[in-house]
Amino acid sequence: NRSTLGLPPDLPVELDDKAHEGVATPLRITRPLNGVRIVTHPSPSPFGVLDCRLALILDDFTELLARHGVTAMRVDNMRRPGAILPGNHKHSQHHYGLALDITSFTLADGRTVTVEGNWQAAIGETPCGPEAITASAADARLLRNITCEAARARLFHHLLTPSFNAAHLNHFHFDIK
């Protein structure tokens, strides 16, 4: 029941009735959120499953994306069963359906801006704030503006960009606790 879960009646999600260990309330996005289509793996793939808490955050995040002219966001995965944090044996937020790996954005003019090749900041560089090196290309500025605005809004607890490490060169990893 949507109201029992605290989900707004117009949030375009449906319960995924398969067992997803670790995911409190497994959902799938069924339609665009705030005019932004979330392109991810369809059922039966677990990679398109997210927890209801992440769905609520994505509702806010897609409002931000729409302000930047984004009409679609490609997500490589949200739930990744058994995903482990590097260097220890704890599950990552992907295991719980509380993370997403974003690879690209499609804009209203039809262009697709990929994270890989457009980020324009080296590993170790500060992506946001006064120490950040300003991106010169328009696509790089768009990626930085989206990331930094999401960080300022505190929508996610962790935002990893290609500046974090080599494992993130082709995507953003955003998650919640």
Short mmCIF file of N, CA and C in Angstrom, two decimals:
data_model
loop_
_atom_site.label_atom_id
_atom_site.label_comp_id
_atom_site.label_asym_id
_atom_site.label_seq_id
_atom_site.Cartn_x
_atom_site.Cartn_y
_atom_site.Cartn_z
N ASN A 1 0.84 -1.18 0.00
CA ASN A 1 0.00 0.00 0.00
C ASN A 1 0.88 1.24 0.00
N ARG A 2 0.69 2.11 -0.97
CA ARG A 2 1.52 3.31 -1.14
C ARG A 2 1.45 4.23 0.07
N SER A 3 0.27 4.42 0.63
CA SER A 3 0.15 5.35 1.76
C SER A 3 0.85 4.80 3.00
N THR A 4 0.84 3.51 3.20
CA THR A 4 1.54 2.89 4.32
C THR A 4 3.04 3.14 4.21
N LEU A 5 3.56 3.16 2.98
CA LEU A 5 4.97 3.38 2.75
C LEU A 5 5.35 4.86 2.80
N GLY A 6 4.36 5.74 2.84
CA GLY A 6 4.64 7.17 2.84
C GLY A 6 4.99 7.71 1.46
N LEU A 7 4.59 6.99 0.41
CA LEU A 7 4.89 7.42 -0.95
C LEU A 7 3.79 8.35 -1.46
N PRO A 8 4.19 9.46 -2.07
CA PRO A 8 3.18 10.34 -2.66
C PRO A 8 2.38 9.58 -3.72
N PRO A 9 1.10 9.86 -3.85
CA PRO A 9 0.26 9.12 -4.80
C PRO A 9 0.69 9.28 -6.25
N ASP A 10 1.37 10.39 -6.58
CA ASP A 10 1.76 10.63 -7.96
C ASP A 10 3.20 10.20 -8.27
N LEU A 11 3.90 9.60 -7.30
CA LEU A 11 5.27 9.13 -7.56
C LEU A 11 5.19 7.90 -8.47
N PRO A 12 5.82 7.96 -9.66
CA PRO A 12 5.66 6.89 -10.65
C PRO A 12 6.53 5.66 -10.37
N VAL A 13 6.14 4.91 -9.37
CA VAL A 13 6.86 3.70 -9.00
C VAL A 13 5.87 2.57 -8.77
N GLU A 14 6.41 1.35 -8.84
CA GLU A 14 5.62 0.18 -8.48
C GLU A 14 6.48 -0.72 -7.61
N LEU A 15 5.82 -1.45 -6.72
CA LEU A 15 6.53 -2.41 -5.88
C LEU A 15 7.06 -3.53 -6.75
N ASP A 16 8.28 -3.96 -6.48
CA ASP A 16 8.84 -5.13 -7.14
C ASP A 16 8.59 -6.30 -6.19
N ASP A 17 7.78 -7.24 -6.62
CA ASP A 17 7.34 -8.30 -5.72
C ASP A 17 8.35 -9.43 -5.54
N LYS A 18 9.50 -9.33 -6.17
CA LYS A 18 10.53 -10.35 -5.98
C LYS A 18 11.29 -10.06 -4.68
N ALA A 19 11.87 -11.08 -4.12
CA ALA A 19 12.66 -10.91 -2.90
C ALA A 19 14.00 -10.27 -3.27
N HIS A 20 14.32 -9.17 -2.64
CA HIS A 20 15.59 -8.48 -2.85
C HIS A 20 16.23 -8.29 -1.48
N GLU A 21 17.05 -9.25 -1.09
CA GLU A 21 17.68 -9.24 0.22
C GLU A 21 18.37 -7.90 0.48
N GLY A 22 18.07 -7.32 1.63
CA GLY A 22 18.70 -6.07 2.03
C GLY A 22 17.93 -4.82 1.63
N VAL A 23 17.01 -4.93 0.67
CA VAL A 23 16.25 -3.76 0.23
C VAL A 23 14.96 -3.71 1.03
N ALA A 24 14.78 -2.64 1.80
CA ALA A 24 13.62 -2.54 2.69
C ALA A 24 12.31 -2.58 1.91
N THR A 25 12.19 -1.73 0.90
CA THR A 25 10.98 -1.67 0.08
C THR A 25 11.41 -1.54 -1.38
N PRO A 26 11.54 -2.68 -2.09
CA PRO A 26 12.03 -2.63 -3.46
C PRO A 26 10.99 -2.09 -4.44
N LEU A 27 11.41 -1.09 -5.21
CA LEU A 27 10.54 -0.44 -6.19
C LEU A 27 11.23 -0.41 -7.55
N ARG A 28 10.42 -0.12 -8.56
CA ARG A 28 10.91 0.18 -9.90
C ARG A 28 10.22 1.46 -10.36
N ILE A 29 10.96 2.29 -11.06
CA ILE A 29 10.40 3.53 -11.60
C ILE A 29 9.65 3.17 -12.87
N THR A 30 8.42 3.66 -13.00
CA THR A 30 7.56 3.26 -14.12
C THR A 30 7.39 4.33 -15.20
N ARG A 31 7.59 5.60 -14.84
CA ARG A 31 7.41 6.71 -15.77
C ARG A 31 8.41 7.81 -15.41
N PRO A 32 8.52 8.82 -16.25
CA PRO A 32 9.44 9.93 -15.92
C PRO A 32 9.08 10.59 -14.59
N LEU A 33 10.12 11.03 -13.92
CA LEU A 33 9.98 11.81 -12.68
C LEU A 33 10.22 13.27 -13.05
N ASN A 34 9.25 14.12 -12.85
CA ASN A 34 9.38 15.55 -13.13
C ASN A 34 9.86 15.80 -14.57
N GLY A 35 9.40 14.96 -15.48
CA GLY A 35 9.75 15.10 -16.89
C GLY A 35 11.09 14.48 -17.27
N VAL A 36 11.75 13.83 -16.33
CA VAL A 36 13.05 13.20 -16.57
C VAL A 36 12.88 11.69 -16.55
N ARG A 37 13.21 11.07 -17.70
CA ARG A 37 13.12 9.61 -17.82
C ARG A 37 14.38 8.99 -17.20
N ILE A 38 14.19 8.02 -16.33
CA ILE A 38 15.30 7.29 -15.73
C ILE A 38 15.49 6.03 -16.58
N VAL A 39 16.60 5.96 -17.30
CA VAL A 39 16.88 4.83 -18.17
C VAL A 39 17.77 3.86 -17.40
N THR A 40 17.23 2.70 -17.09
CA THR A 40 17.97 1.70 -16.33
C THR A 40 17.52 0.32 -16.77
N HIS A 41 17.99 -0.69 -16.09
CA HIS A 41 17.69 -2.07 -16.44
C HIS A 41 16.24 -2.42 -16.10
N PRO A 42 15.50 -3.03 -17.04
CA PRO A 42 14.12 -3.43 -16.78
C PRO A 42 14.07 -4.73 -15.97
N SER A 43 12.89 -5.05 -15.49
CA SER A 43 12.67 -6.32 -14.82
C SER A 43 12.95 -7.44 -15.81
N PRO A 44 13.53 -8.53 -15.43
CA PRO A 44 13.77 -9.00 -14.07
C PRO A 44 15.13 -8.62 -13.50
N SER A 45 15.92 -7.81 -14.19
CA SER A 45 17.25 -7.45 -13.70
C SER A 45 17.14 -6.75 -12.34
N PRO A 46 17.99 -7.14 -11.38
CA PRO A 46 17.97 -6.46 -10.09
C PRO A 46 18.56 -5.05 -10.17
N PHE A 47 19.31 -4.72 -11.24
CA PHE A 47 20.01 -3.45 -11.33
C PHE A 47 19.08 -2.25 -11.45
N GLY A 48 17.81 -2.47 -11.79
CA GLY A 48 16.84 -1.39 -11.89
C GLY A 48 15.98 -1.22 -10.66
N VAL A 49 16.28 -1.97 -9.60
CA VAL A 49 15.52 -1.91 -8.34
C VAL A 49 16.14 -0.85 -7.43
N LEU A 50 15.27 -0.10 -6.76
CA LEU A 50 15.74 0.87 -5.79
C LEU A 50 14.84 0.82 -4.56
N ASP A 51 15.37 1.26 -3.45
CA ASP A 51 14.59 1.33 -2.22
C ASP A 51 13.70 2.58 -2.27
N CYS A 52 12.60 2.54 -1.55
CA CYS A 52 11.65 3.67 -1.58
C CYS A 52 12.30 4.97 -1.13
N ARG A 53 13.26 4.91 -0.23
CA ARG A 53 13.92 6.13 0.24
C ARG A 53 14.70 6.80 -0.90
N LEU A 54 15.35 5.99 -1.74
CA LEU A 54 16.06 6.56 -2.89
C LEU A 54 15.07 7.11 -3.91
N ALA A 55 13.93 6.47 -4.06
CA ALA A 55 12.91 6.98 -5.00
C ALA A 55 12.46 8.39 -4.59
N LEU A 56 12.30 8.62 -3.30
CA LEU A 56 11.90 9.94 -2.83
C LEU A 56 12.98 10.99 -3.12
N ILE A 57 14.24 10.62 -2.94
CA ILE A 57 15.35 11.53 -3.24
C ILE A 57 15.41 11.80 -4.74
N LEU A 58 15.20 10.76 -5.55
CA LEU A 58 15.23 10.94 -7.01
C LEU A 58 14.12 11.89 -7.47
N ASP A 59 13.02 11.91 -6.76
CA ASP A 59 11.96 12.86 -7.10
C ASP A 59 12.50 14.29 -6.97
N ASP A 60 13.22 14.58 -5.90
CA ASP A 60 13.83 15.90 -5.73
C ASP A 60 14.96 16.13 -6.73
N PHE A 61 15.80 15.11 -6.94
CA PHE A 61 16.94 15.25 -7.84
C PHE A 61 16.49 15.52 -9.28
N THR A 62 15.41 14.87 -9.70
CA THR A 62 14.95 15.10 -11.08
C THR A 62 14.37 16.50 -11.25
N GLU A 63 13.88 17.11 -10.19
CA GLU A 63 13.48 18.52 -10.27
C GLU A 63 14.69 19.38 -10.60
N LEU A 64 15.81 19.12 -9.93
CA LEU A 64 17.06 19.81 -10.19
C LEU A 64 17.50 19.57 -11.64
N LEU A 65 17.44 18.32 -12.08
CA LEU A 65 17.86 17.98 -13.45
C LEU A 65 17.00 18.71 -14.48
N ALA A 66 15.70 18.75 -14.25
CA ALA A 66 14.79 19.41 -15.19
C ALA A 66 15.14 20.89 -15.33
N ARG A 67 15.56 21.54 -14.24
CA ARG A 67 15.96 22.95 -14.31
C ARG A 67 17.19 23.15 -15.21
N HIS A 68 17.98 22.08 -15.37
CA HIS A 68 19.17 22.13 -16.23
C HIS A 68 18.89 21.62 -17.64
N GLY A 69 17.62 21.40 -17.96
CA GLY A 69 17.27 20.97 -19.31
C GLY A 69 17.45 19.49 -19.57
N VAL A 70 17.59 18.69 -18.51
CA VAL A 70 17.77 17.25 -18.66
C VAL A 70 16.41 16.59 -18.86
N THR A 71 16.33 15.73 -19.86
CA THR A 71 15.09 14.99 -20.12
C THR A 71 15.23 13.49 -19.84
N ALA A 72 16.48 13.01 -19.73
CA ALA A 72 16.71 11.60 -19.41
C ALA A 72 18.04 11.45 -18.70
N MET A 73 18.10 10.46 -17.81
CA MET A 73 19.32 10.15 -17.07
C MET A 73 19.54 8.64 -17.21
N ARG A 74 20.72 8.27 -17.71
CA ARG A 74 21.04 6.84 -17.83
C ARG A 74 21.74 6.40 -16.55
N VAL A 75 21.16 5.37 -15.93
CA VAL A 75 21.68 4.82 -14.68
C VAL A 75 22.14 3.39 -14.95
N ASP A 76 23.42 3.14 -14.74
CA ASP A 76 23.95 1.79 -14.97
C ASP A 76 23.35 0.81 -13.97
N ASN A 77 23.25 1.20 -12.73
CA ASN A 77 22.62 0.34 -11.73
C ASN A 77 22.27 1.13 -10.49
N MET A 78 21.29 0.59 -9.77
CA MET A 78 20.94 1.11 -8.46
C MET A 78 21.23 -0.01 -7.46
N ARG A 79 20.50 -1.11 -7.59
CA ARG A 79 20.74 -2.28 -6.74
C ARG A 79 21.77 -3.16 -7.40
N ARG A 80 22.76 -3.56 -6.63
CA ARG A 80 23.75 -4.52 -7.10
C ARG A 80 23.93 -5.53 -5.98
N PRO A 81 23.22 -6.66 -6.08
CA PRO A 81 23.25 -7.65 -5.01
C PRO A 81 24.68 -8.06 -4.65
N GLY A 82 24.96 -8.05 -3.36
CA GLY A 82 26.26 -8.51 -2.88
C GLY A 82 27.39 -7.51 -3.06
N ALA A 83 27.11 -6.30 -3.52
CA ALA A 83 28.16 -5.31 -3.72
C ALA A 83 28.86 -5.01 -2.40
N ILE A 84 30.18 -5.04 -2.44
CA ILE A 84 31.00 -4.86 -1.24
C ILE A 84 31.85 -3.60 -1.40
N LEU A 85 32.04 -2.87 -0.29
CA LEU A 85 32.91 -1.70 -0.31
C LEU A 85 34.36 -2.15 -0.47
N PRO A 86 35.14 -1.43 -1.26
CA PRO A 86 36.55 -1.81 -1.42
C PRO A 86 37.29 -1.74 -0.09
N GLY A 87 38.13 -2.71 0.15
CA GLY A 87 38.96 -2.70 1.34
C GLY A 87 38.34 -3.26 2.60
N ASN A 88 37.07 -3.63 2.55
CA ASN A 88 36.47 -4.27 3.73
C ASN A 88 35.38 -5.23 3.27
N HIS A 89 34.66 -5.77 4.21
CA HIS A 89 33.64 -6.77 3.85
C HIS A 89 32.23 -6.28 4.11
N LYS A 90 32.04 -4.97 4.18
CA LYS A 90 30.72 -4.41 4.39
C LYS A 90 30.02 -4.21 3.04
N HIS A 91 28.71 -4.39 3.03
CA HIS A 91 27.95 -4.14 1.81
C HIS A 91 27.95 -2.65 1.48
N SER A 92 28.01 -2.35 0.19
CA SER A 92 27.89 -0.97 -0.24
C SER A 92 26.40 -0.61 -0.28
N GLN A 93 26.10 0.65 -0.48
CA GLN A 93 24.71 1.09 -0.55
C GLN A 93 24.00 0.51 -1.78
N HIS A 94 24.75 0.08 -2.79
CA HIS A 94 24.14 -0.58 -3.94
C HIS A 94 23.42 -1.86 -3.52
N HIS A 95 23.97 -2.59 -2.59
CA HIS A 95 23.34 -3.83 -2.13
C HIS A 95 21.93 -3.56 -1.59
N TYR A 96 21.75 -2.40 -0.99
CA TYR A 96 20.48 -2.05 -0.35
C TYR A 96 19.54 -1.25 -1.26
N GLY A 97 19.95 -1.01 -2.51
CA GLY A 97 19.13 -0.21 -3.42
C GLY A 97 19.11 1.25 -3.04
N LEU A 98 20.18 1.72 -2.40
CA LEU A 98 20.26 3.11 -1.92
C LEU A 98 21.32 3.93 -2.64
N ALA A 99 21.75 3.45 -3.81
CA ALA A 99 22.78 4.15 -4.58
C ALA A 99 22.44 4.09 -6.06
N LEU A 100 23.02 5.01 -6.81
CA LEU A 100 22.87 4.95 -8.26
C LEU A 100 24.17 5.36 -8.92
N ASP A 101 24.48 4.70 -10.04
CA ASP A 101 25.64 5.03 -10.86
C ASP A 101 25.12 5.65 -12.14
N ILE A 102 25.36 6.95 -12.30
CA ILE A 102 24.85 7.72 -13.43
C ILE A 102 25.94 7.82 -14.49
N THR A 103 25.61 7.41 -15.73
CA THR A 103 26.61 7.45 -16.80
C THR A 103 26.40 8.60 -17.79
N SER A 104 25.15 9.09 -17.93
CA SER A 104 24.92 10.18 -18.89
C SER A 104 23.59 10.87 -18.65
N PHE A 105 23.48 12.04 -19.28
CA PHE A 105 22.25 12.82 -19.26
C PHE A 105 21.89 13.18 -20.70
N THR A 106 20.61 13.11 -21.04
CA THR A 106 20.13 13.57 -22.33
C THR A 106 19.43 14.90 -22.10
N LEU A 107 19.70 15.85 -22.97
CA LEU A 107 19.17 17.20 -22.82
C LEU A 107 17.99 17.43 -23.76
N ALA A 108 17.26 18.49 -23.49
CA ALA A 108 16.07 18.82 -24.28
C ALA A 108 16.39 19.00 -25.76
N ASP A 109 17.62 19.41 -26.09
CA ASP A 109 18.00 19.59 -27.50
C ASP A 109 18.39 18.27 -28.17
N GLY A 110 18.30 17.15 -27.42
CA GLY A 110 18.59 15.84 -27.99
C GLY A 110 20.01 15.35 -27.77
N ARG A 111 20.90 16.23 -27.32
CA ARG A 111 22.29 15.81 -27.07
C ARG A 111 22.37 14.95 -25.83
N THR A 112 23.31 14.00 -25.86
CA THR A 112 23.62 13.19 -24.68
C THR A 112 25.00 13.59 -24.18
N VAL A 113 25.07 13.90 -22.90
CA VAL A 113 26.32 14.27 -22.26
C VAL A 113 26.74 13.12 -21.35
N THR A 114 27.82 12.45 -21.73
CA THR A 114 28.33 11.34 -20.91
C THR A 114 29.25 11.88 -19.84
N VAL A 115 29.30 11.18 -18.72
CA VAL A 115 30.24 11.55 -17.66
C VAL A 115 31.66 11.29 -18.15
N GLU A 116 31.87 10.11 -18.71
CA GLU A 116 33.19 9.76 -19.22
C GLU A 116 33.54 10.66 -20.41
N GLY A 117 34.68 11.29 -20.32
CA GLY A 117 35.15 12.14 -21.42
C GLY A 117 34.70 13.58 -21.33
N ASN A 118 33.74 13.89 -20.47
CA ASN A 118 33.24 15.27 -20.36
C ASN A 118 33.45 15.90 -18.99
N TRP A 119 33.95 15.16 -18.03
CA TRP A 119 34.08 15.69 -16.67
C TRP A 119 35.14 16.78 -16.59
N GLN A 120 36.26 16.61 -17.24
CA GLN A 120 37.35 17.59 -17.31
C GLN A 120 37.93 17.98 -15.96
N ALA A 121 38.16 17.02 -15.12
CA ALA A 121 38.88 17.26 -13.86
C ALA A 121 39.63 15.99 -13.53
N ALA A 122 40.85 16.13 -13.11
CA ALA A 122 41.69 14.97 -12.82
C ALA A 122 41.33 14.34 -11.48
N ILE A 123 41.78 13.11 -11.31
CA ILE A 123 41.62 12.43 -10.02
C ILE A 123 42.33 13.27 -8.97
N GLY A 124 41.64 13.49 -7.87
CA GLY A 124 42.20 14.28 -6.77
C GLY A 124 41.83 15.75 -6.80
N GLU A 125 41.35 16.25 -7.93
CA GLU A 125 40.93 17.65 -7.99
C GLU A 125 39.61 17.84 -7.25
N THR A 126 39.44 19.00 -6.67
CA THR A 126 38.21 19.34 -5.97
C THR A 126 37.16 19.72 -7.00
N PRO A 127 36.01 19.02 -7.03
CA PRO A 127 35.01 19.30 -8.07
C PRO A 127 34.15 20.53 -7.81
N CYS A 128 33.96 20.90 -6.55
CA CYS A 128 33.05 22.00 -6.21
C CYS A 128 33.71 22.93 -5.20
N GLY A 129 33.22 24.14 -5.15
CA GLY A 129 33.70 25.09 -4.16
C GLY A 129 34.81 25.98 -4.67
N PRO A 130 35.35 26.82 -3.79
CA PRO A 130 36.33 27.83 -4.21
C PRO A 130 37.64 27.24 -4.74
N GLU A 131 37.99 26.01 -4.33
CA GLU A 131 39.23 25.39 -4.79
C GLU A 131 39.07 24.67 -6.12
N ALA A 132 37.85 24.57 -6.61
CA ALA A 132 37.59 23.84 -7.85
C ALA A 132 38.14 24.61 -9.05
N ILE A 133 38.70 23.86 -9.98
CA ILE A 133 39.16 24.44 -11.23
C ILE A 133 37.95 24.54 -12.14
N THR A 134 37.71 25.70 -12.69
CA THR A 134 36.53 25.93 -13.54
C THR A 134 36.66 25.14 -14.84
N ALA A 135 35.61 24.44 -15.18
CA ALA A 135 35.58 23.67 -16.42
C ALA A 135 35.38 24.63 -17.58
N SER A 136 36.07 24.35 -18.69
CA SER A 136 35.98 25.25 -19.84
C SER A 136 34.87 24.87 -20.82
N ALA A 137 34.64 23.60 -21.04
CA ALA A 137 33.63 23.17 -22.02
C ALA A 137 32.23 23.21 -21.40
N ALA A 138 31.24 23.53 -22.22
CA ALA A 138 29.85 23.65 -21.75
C ALA A 138 29.36 22.35 -21.12
N ASP A 139 29.66 21.20 -21.72
CA ASP A 139 29.20 19.92 -21.16
C ASP A 139 29.83 19.64 -19.81
N ALA A 140 31.10 19.99 -19.66
CA ALA A 140 31.78 19.82 -18.37
C ALA A 140 31.16 20.73 -17.32
N ARG A 141 30.85 21.96 -17.69
CA ARG A 141 30.20 22.89 -16.75
C ARG A 141 28.83 22.36 -16.33
N LEU A 142 28.08 21.81 -17.28
CA LEU A 142 26.78 21.23 -16.94
C LEU A 142 26.93 20.11 -15.91
N LEU A 143 27.87 19.20 -16.14
CA LEU A 143 28.09 18.09 -15.19
C LEU A 143 28.49 18.62 -13.82
N ARG A 144 29.37 19.60 -13.80
CA ARG A 144 29.79 20.19 -12.53
C ARG A 144 28.63 20.90 -11.84
N ASN A 145 27.86 21.66 -12.61
CA ASN A 145 26.73 22.40 -12.02
C ASN A 145 25.72 21.44 -11.40
N ILE A 146 25.40 20.35 -12.09
CA ILE A 146 24.46 19.37 -11.56
C ILE A 146 25.00 18.76 -10.27
N THR A 147 26.26 18.32 -10.31
CA THR A 147 26.86 17.67 -9.14
C THR A 147 26.97 18.62 -7.96
N CYS A 148 27.45 19.81 -8.21
CA CYS A 148 27.66 20.76 -7.12
C CYS A 148 26.34 21.26 -6.54
N GLU A 149 25.34 21.44 -7.40
CA GLU A 149 24.02 21.85 -6.89
C GLU A 149 23.41 20.73 -6.05
N ALA A 150 23.55 19.48 -6.49
CA ALA A 150 23.05 18.35 -5.68
C ALA A 150 23.78 18.28 -4.35
N ALA A 151 25.09 18.56 -4.36
CA ALA A 151 25.86 18.55 -3.10
C ALA A 151 25.39 19.67 -2.17
N ARG A 152 25.21 20.87 -2.71
CA ARG A 152 24.74 22.00 -1.87
C ARG A 152 23.36 21.74 -1.30
N ALA A 153 22.50 21.06 -2.07
CA ALA A 153 21.15 20.75 -1.61
C ALA A 153 21.13 19.59 -0.62
N ARG A 154 22.26 18.91 -0.47
CA ARG A 154 22.38 17.77 0.45
C ARG A 154 21.36 16.67 0.15
N LEU A 155 21.13 16.45 -1.15
CA LEU A 155 20.19 15.40 -1.55
C LEU A 155 20.74 14.02 -1.25
N PHE A 156 22.05 13.85 -1.41
CA PHE A 156 22.70 12.55 -1.22
C PHE A 156 23.72 12.68 -0.10
N HIS A 157 24.07 11.55 0.51
CA HIS A 157 25.09 11.57 1.56
C HIS A 157 26.50 11.49 0.98
N HIS A 158 26.66 10.75 -0.11
CA HIS A 158 27.96 10.61 -0.76
C HIS A 158 27.79 10.87 -2.25
N LEU A 159 28.67 11.69 -2.81
CA LEU A 159 28.69 11.97 -4.25
C LEU A 159 30.11 11.73 -4.71
N LEU A 160 30.32 10.67 -5.48
CA LEU A 160 31.64 10.36 -6.01
C LEU A 160 31.64 10.66 -7.49
N THR A 161 32.66 11.37 -7.93
CA THR A 161 32.79 11.78 -9.33
C THR A 161 34.04 11.15 -9.92
N PRO A 162 34.30 11.37 -11.22
CA PRO A 162 35.56 10.89 -11.79
C PRO A 162 36.79 11.48 -11.10
N SER A 163 36.65 12.54 -10.36
CA SER A 163 37.78 13.09 -9.60
C SER A 163 38.11 12.27 -8.36
N PHE A 164 37.22 11.35 -8.00
CA PHE A 164 37.44 10.55 -6.78
C PHE A 164 38.52 9.49 -6.99
N ASN A 165 38.34 8.63 -8.01
CA ASN A 165 39.33 7.59 -8.30
C ASN A 165 39.06 7.00 -9.69
N ALA A 166 39.97 6.15 -10.13
CA ALA A 166 39.87 5.56 -11.48
C ALA A 166 38.63 4.70 -11.65
N ALA A 167 38.12 4.12 -10.58
CA ALA A 167 36.92 3.26 -10.68
C ALA A 167 35.67 4.08 -11.03
N HIS A 168 35.75 5.40 -10.89
CA HIS A 168 34.59 6.27 -11.17
C HIS A 168 34.80 7.16 -12.39
N LEU A 169 35.71 6.82 -13.26
CA LEU A 169 36.00 7.66 -14.43
C LEU A 169 34.83 7.78 -15.39
N ASN A 170 33.93 6.79 -15.39
CA ASN A 170 32.83 6.82 -16.37
C ASN A 170 31.46 7.06 -15.76
N HIS A 171 31.39 7.40 -14.47
CA HIS A 171 30.08 7.60 -13.86
C HIS A 171 30.16 8.41 -12.57
N PHE A 172 28.99 8.90 -12.17
CA PHE A 172 28.82 9.47 -10.84
C PHE A 172 28.21 8.39 -9.96
N HIS A 173 28.67 8.28 -8.74
CA HIS A 173 28.05 7.41 -7.75
C HIS A 173 27.45 8.32 -6.69
N PHE A 174 26.12 8.32 -6.59
CA PHE A 174 25.42 9.09 -5.57
C PHE A 174 24.68 8.10 -4.69
N ASP A 175 24.77 8.26 -3.36
CA ASP A 175 24.04 7.36 -2.48
C ASP A 175 23.52 8.05 -1.25
N ILE A 176 22.63 7.35 -0.55
CA ILE A 176 22.09 7.82 0.72
C ILE A 176 22.35 6.76 1.76
N LYS A 177 22.36 7.18 3.02
CA LYS A 177 22.61 6.25 4.13
C LYS A 177 21.37 5.42 4.40
#
